[in-house]
Coordinates of C-alpha atoms in Angstrom, one line a residue:
Chain A
A19 CA 19.9 47.9 -63.3
Q20 CA 17.3 45.0 -63.5
S21 CA 13.7 46.1 -62.8
V22 CA 9.9 43.9 -64.1
T23 CA 7.2 45.8 -64.2
Q24 CA 3.4 43.2 -64.3
L25 CA 1.4 46.0 -66.3
D26 CA -1.5 44.6 -64.3
S27 CA -2.3 44.9 -60.5
H28 CA -5.6 41.9 -61.6
V29 CA -7.0 40.4 -65.1
S30 CA -10.5 39.2 -64.7
V31 CA -11.4 37.1 -68.1
S32 CA -14.2 34.9 -69.3
E33 CA -13.5 31.0 -69.3
G34 CA -12.7 29.9 -73.3
T35 CA -11.8 33.2 -73.9
P36 CA -7.7 34.2 -74.3
V37 CA -5.6 36.2 -71.2
L38 CA -2.5 38.1 -71.3
L39 CA 0.0 39.0 -68.7
R40 CA 1.7 41.9 -69.3
C41 CA 5.1 41.8 -68.0
N42 CA 9.0 44.1 -69.3
Y43 CA 11.7 44.3 -67.9
S44 CA 15.3 46.3 -68.1
S45 CA 18.4 44.5 -67.1
S46 CA 22.4 46.1 -67.6
Y47 CA 23.3 41.7 -69.2
S48 CA 21.3 39.5 -71.3
P49 CA 18.5 39.0 -68.9
S50 CA 17.2 35.4 -68.2
L51 CA 13.3 35.4 -68.3
F52 CA 10.7 33.4 -66.0
W53 CA 6.6 33.7 -65.3
Y54 CA 5.9 31.3 -62.4
V55 CA 2.3 30.6 -60.7
Q56 CA 1.2 30.7 -57.1
H57 CA -2.4 28.9 -55.5
P58 CA -3.8 30.5 -52.6
N59 CA -1.6 29.3 -50.3
K60 CA 0.5 27.2 -52.5
G61 CA 4.0 27.5 -52.9
L62 CA 5.2 29.0 -56.5
Q63 CA 5.5 26.3 -59.8
L64 CA 7.4 27.3 -62.6
L65 CA 5.6 28.4 -65.5
L66 CA 7.6 29.3 -68.1
K67 CA 11.4 30.1 -68.8
Y68 CA 13.6 32.1 -71.3
T69 CA 17.3 31.6 -71.1
S70 CA 18.7 32.9 -74.8
A71 CA 17.2 30.3 -76.4
A72 CA 14.4 30.5 -78.8
T73 CA 12.2 33.9 -78.7
L74 CA 8.8 31.9 -78.1
V75 CA 8.9 29.9 -74.3
K76 CA 6.0 27.1 -74.4
G77 CA 5.4 26.3 -70.6
I78 CA 3.0 23.8 -68.6
N79 CA -0.8 24.0 -68.7
G80 CA -0.6 25.8 -72.9
F81 CA 0.7 28.3 -71.9
E82 CA 3.6 30.5 -73.8
A83 CA 5.3 34.0 -73.0
E84 CA 7.3 35.5 -76.4
F85 CA 10.8 37.4 -75.8
K86 CA 10.8 40.6 -77.4
K87 CA 14.7 43.1 -77.0
S88 CA 13.3 46.1 -78.2
E89 CA 10.0 46.3 -77.0
T90 CA 11.5 44.6 -73.9
S91 CA 8.7 42.1 -72.8
F92 CA 8.5 38.9 -71.8
H93 CA 4.5 38.4 -72.0
L94 CA 2.3 35.9 -71.1
T95 CA -0.1 34.2 -73.0
K96 CA -2.4 31.7 -73.2
P97 CA -4.9 31.6 -75.9
S98 CA -8.5 30.0 -73.5
A99 CA -8.6 30.6 -70.4
H100 CA -9.5 27.6 -67.6
M101 CA -10.9 28.1 -64.5
S102 CA -7.7 26.5 -63.1
D103 CA -6.1 29.0 -64.1
A104 CA -7.3 31.3 -61.4
A105 CA -4.2 31.7 -59.6
E106 CA -1.5 34.8 -58.3
Y107 CA 1.5 35.0 -61.6
F108 CA 5.0 36.8 -60.9
C109 CA 7.2 37.9 -64.2
V110 CA 11.4 37.6 -62.5
V111 CA 14.1 38.6 -64.3
R112 CA 17.3 36.9 -62.9
A113 CA 20.7 38.6 -65.0
G114 CA 24.3 35.7 -65.3
Y115 CA 23.7 33.0 -64.5
S116 CA 25.2 32.3 -60.7
S117 CA 22.8 31.8 -57.5
A118 CA 24.7 35.4 -57.0
S119 CA 23.0 36.9 -59.0
K120 CA 20.2 38.6 -58.5
I121 CA 16.2 38.6 -58.5
I122 CA 13.5 40.5 -58.9
F123 CA 10.0 39.6 -59.3
G124 CA 7.5 42.4 -60.5
S125 CA 4.7 42.6 -58.0
G126 CA 2.6 40.2 -59.5
T127 CA -1.0 40.4 -61.7
R128 CA -3.9 37.9 -60.2
L129 CA -6.0 36.1 -63.2
S130 CA -9.5 35.7 -62.0
I131 CA -11.6 33.4 -64.5
R132 CA -15.4 34.0 -65.4
P133 CA -17.3 31.1 -65.6
Chain B
D13 CA 11.6 14.9 -59.3
T14 CA 11.1 19.0 -59.6
E15 CA 10.1 18.1 -56.0
V16 CA 11.2 20.9 -52.2
T17 CA 9.5 19.6 -49.7
Q18 CA 8.9 21.9 -46.0
T19 CA 8.4 21.1 -42.8
P20 CA 5.9 21.9 -41.0
K21 CA 3.1 23.0 -42.9
H22 CA 1.7 25.3 -41.0
L23 CA 3.9 26.6 -37.7
V24 CA 2.5 28.9 -34.9
M25 CA 5.0 30.3 -32.0
G26 CA 4.7 32.6 -29.1
M27 CA 7.8 35.8 -29.6
T28 CA 9.6 33.6 -26.6
N29 CA 9.7 30.4 -28.9
K30 CA 12.9 29.0 -30.8
K31 CA 11.3 26.4 -33.9
S32 CA 13.2 25.5 -36.8
L33 CA 12.0 25.1 -40.6
K34 CA 13.1 22.4 -42.6
C35 CA 13.7 22.2 -46.2
E36 CA 15.0 19.4 -48.1
Q37 CA 15.1 18.8 -52.1
H38 CA 17.3 15.8 -54.1
M39 CA 17.7 17.1 -56.8
G40 CA 21.4 17.1 -56.6
H41 CA 21.0 21.7 -56.8
R42 CA 24.1 23.4 -55.0
A43 CA 22.5 26.1 -54.2
M44 CA 19.0 27.1 -51.6
Y45 CA 17.0 29.9 -50.7
W46 CA 15.0 31.1 -48.1
Y47 CA 12.1 33.9 -48.8
K48 CA 9.5 35.4 -46.9
Q49 CA 5.8 37.1 -48.7
K50 CA 3.5 38.9 -46.8
A51 CA -0.2 38.3 -48.2
K52 CA -1.1 39.8 -51.3
K53 CA 2.9 40.9 -52.3
P54 CA 6.1 38.6 -54.2
P55 CA 9.1 36.7 -52.3
E56 CA 10.9 39.1 -51.2
L57 CA 14.6 36.2 -50.9
M58 CA 16.4 36.4 -47.7
F59 CA 19.0 33.9 -48.0
V60 CA 21.6 32.6 -50.3
Y61 CA 23.3 29.2 -50.0
S62 CA 26.2 27.9 -53.0
Y63 CA 27.5 24.8 -52.0
E64 CA 26.6 25.1 -48.6
K65 CA 27.8 28.8 -47.6
L66 CA 25.9 32.0 -47.4
S67 CA 26.0 33.9 -50.2
I68 CA 23.7 36.7 -49.9
N69 CA 22.1 37.5 -46.7
E70 CA 20.1 40.5 -47.2
S71 CA 20.3 42.4 -44.2
V72 CA 18.0 40.2 -42.8
P73 CA 17.7 40.4 -38.2
S74 CA 19.4 38.1 -36.7
R75 CA 16.3 36.2 -35.2
F76 CA 16.1 34.7 -38.5
S77 CA 19.6 32.3 -38.1
P78 CA 20.0 29.7 -41.2
E79 CA 21.9 26.9 -41.4
C80 CA 22.9 24.7 -44.6
P81 CA 24.4 21.3 -43.2
N82 CA 23.9 19.2 -46.2
S83 CA 23.7 20.1 -50.6
S84 CA 20.4 18.7 -49.7
L85 CA 19.5 20.5 -46.9
L86 CA 18.4 24.5 -45.5
N87 CA 16.4 24.7 -42.5
L88 CA 15.9 28.1 -40.8
H89 CA 15.8 28.7 -37.7
L90 CA 13.5 31.7 -35.5
H91 CA 15.1 33.3 -32.3
A92 CA 12.6 35.7 -30.2
L93 CA 10.0 36.4 -32.7
Q94 CA 8.3 39.3 -33.4
P95 CA 4.4 39.5 -35.1
E96 CA 5.2 41.6 -38.3
D97 CA 7.2 38.4 -38.7
S98 CA 3.9 36.8 -39.9
A99 CA 4.2 35.3 -43.1
L100 CA 4.7 32.3 -45.7
Y101 CA 8.1 31.1 -45.5
L102 CA 9.9 29.7 -49.1
C103 CA 11.9 28.1 -49.7
A104 CA 13.4 26.9 -52.9
S105 CA 16.7 25.5 -55.1
S106 CA 18.4 25.5 -58.6
Q107 CA 21.2 24.1 -59.7
G108 CA 24.5 25.8 -58.9
G109 CA 27.3 27.1 -60.7
L110 CA 27.6 29.2 -64.4
A111 CA 24.5 27.3 -65.7
P112 CA 21.3 29.3 -66.3
D113 CA 19.6 29.3 -62.8
T114 CA 16.0 28.4 -62.1
Q115 CA 15.4 28.0 -58.9
Y116 CA 11.9 25.5 -58.1
F117 CA 10.0 26.5 -54.9
G118 CA 8.8 24.1 -52.5
P119 CA 4.7 24.5 -50.7
G120 CA 5.8 27.3 -47.5
T121 CA 6.2 27.4 -44.2
R122 CA 2.9 29.6 -42.7
L123 CA 3.9 31.3 -39.9
T124 CA 2.4 32.7 -37.6
V125 CA 3.6 35.0 -34.3
L126 CA 1.9 35.7 -31.9

């Protein structure tokens, strides 16, 4: 069985400070893991993905995430927040390698940036 | 190019209307998806097409009828909808087959049912 838990429904940071959005997963199989960002009234944009290659994954806009199997975590980080990072972030787990494999979305984390 | 396009951007319809949502991709992807997203919630999977065949239907009511006329195009036909069907409808596509499958999303259609 698969599941994904985003540990914070809302995170607020000051502009220029680090961002940490937490995601824990469980999966019976070797999973693929993704982070997506959604700005208000927009579709989802892929930030980065882990698919069993390097455990530290770099994405767009300065984001990165580290896959830690022992902790079953895939936390998203960014060294310095920008106002344009304010959005909803979804962690997604997918086990298997086909379009029919189960896709599980986390409940989302809303990131707010204080000036 | 990782673009998925959706039309229309916004749609308002009455409960007796028939309308269609359209999704298009030209990335050569062979899997396409429809999601429904309510406010402040994650997307919920509705349908998956793989190589133009319906492979997953997540127990969606029959007032939603998907269609995949070719590998680039996905439609969602709507009929006799209810106000609770108002939501953002997202289309996505992925390579399909046995590759590690990354989904690319369109901007969505904001549907309001009166």
